[in-house]
XYZ file of C-alpha atoms in Angstrom:
116
model
C 139.403 25.974 137.140
C 142.423 24.705 135.207
C 141.877 21.627 133.095
C 144.265 18.779 132.395
C 144.952 17.375 128.920
C 144.516 13.637 128.586
C 145.862 11.741 125.576
C 143.088 9.343 124.582
C 145.261 7.691 121.934
C 147.801 6.376 124.442
C 145.747 3.493 125.910
C 144.767 2.317 122.424
C 148.402 2.440 121.250
C 149.517 0.500 124.326
C 146.838 -2.103 123.637
C 147.871 -2.391 119.981
C 151.531 -2.816 120.994
C 150.522 -5.708 123.276
C 148.591 -7.378 120.470
C 151.359 -6.894 117.903
C 154.080 -8.210 120.218
C 152.050 -11.378 120.863
C 152.731 -12.360 117.249
C 156.504 -11.915 117.579
C 158.814 -14.552 118.999
C 159.773 -14.503 122.660
C 163.435 -13.871 121.834
C 164.452 -11.214 121.059
C 161.218 -9.269 120.515
C 158.961 -9.944 123.506
C 161.972 -10.214 125.769
C 163.398 -6.868 124.618
C 160.122 -4.983 124.952
C 159.467 -6.420 128.404
C 162.101 -3.834 129.381
C 160.106 -0.756 130.506
C 162.607 1.646 128.924
C 162.376 0.001 125.498
C 158.604 -0.265 125.826
C 158.403 3.485 126.540
C 160.689 4.152 123.582
C 158.347 2.151 121.343
C 155.291 4.004 122.656
C 157.041 7.333 122.067
C 158.026 6.258 118.541
C 154.421 5.439 117.645
C 153.047 8.581 119.308
C 155.361 10.759 117.240
C 154.107 9.183 114.015
C 150.347 9.141 114.537
C 147.807 11.822 115.219
C 146.810 11.805 118.878
C 143.441 12.737 120.318
C 143.364 14.849 123.460
C 140.535 15.889 125.771
C 140.551 18.537 128.484
C 139.130 17.401 131.815
C 138.868 18.833 135.307
C 141.571 17.403 137.600
C 138.869 16.366 140.087
C 137.231 14.241 137.384
C 140.487 12.752 136.129
C 140.121 9.499 138.056
C 136.597 8.991 136.763
C 137.384 9.677 133.111
C 136.509 6.547 131.168
C 138.834 6.161 128.238
C 136.877 4.506 125.498
C 139.275 3.006 123.008
C 136.637 2.742 120.313
C 135.970 6.490 120.418
C 139.485 7.364 119.287
C 139.331 8.075 115.555
C 142.303 6.296 114.067
C 143.300 3.754 111.503
C 144.593 0.768 113.454
C 146.413 -0.610 110.409
C 148.507 2.571 110.241
C 149.218 2.372 113.964
C 150.223 -1.275 113.635
C 152.549 -0.405 110.742
C 154.300 2.178 112.906
C 154.517 -0.332 115.754
C 156.265 -2.822 113.440
C 158.614 -0.074 112.174
C 159.354 1.020 115.722
C 160.090 -2.515 116.902
C 162.603 -3.087 114.132
C 164.198 0.360 114.409
C 164.644 0.168 118.188
C 166.051 -3.359 118.087
C 168.424 -2.365 115.296
C 169.648 0.580 117.400
C 170.104 -1.723 120.399
C 172.043 -4.182 118.248
C 174.327 -1.417 116.931
C 174.949 -0.139 120.463
C 175.840 -3.609 121.723
C 178.529 -3.905 119.031
C 180.090 -0.600 120.044
C 180.763 -1.783 123.611
C 183.598 -4.312 123.998
C 182.498 -7.666 125.415
C 185.470 -7.928 127.734
C 188.255 -5.791 129.082
C 191.827 -6.878 128.364
C 193.848 -6.876 131.583
C 196.879 -5.312 129.913
C 194.782 -2.232 129.065
C 193.854 -1.577 132.709
C 195.600 1.450 134.247
C 197.041 -0.632 137.121
C 199.194 -2.556 134.616
C 200.595 0.447 132.795
C 203.500 1.130 135.166
C 204.373 -2.339 136.280
């Protein structure tokens, strides 16, 4: 039977992100990462920088697999450092993107005004 790979590091990383964000201010940090897209981006950032632990399980046993966070061999201080880096990098990218988009559209630039 074919087995399914399960990333055991993911739940621990998600838990660490929650704990780290609790120590940041509501605005802009907690507010920004309440957005599911930015939260996923942060998770992906951390996952690409730390060593993940995978297990192979039967699909029929997938729902009964107990993920034990303590069994994942990792250095939480390293994970937390990457979480902090990711938070600042993602927010910096968001800030740069917001400055590239004009806040308003000048009416004289609209195509309907070009020909009178």
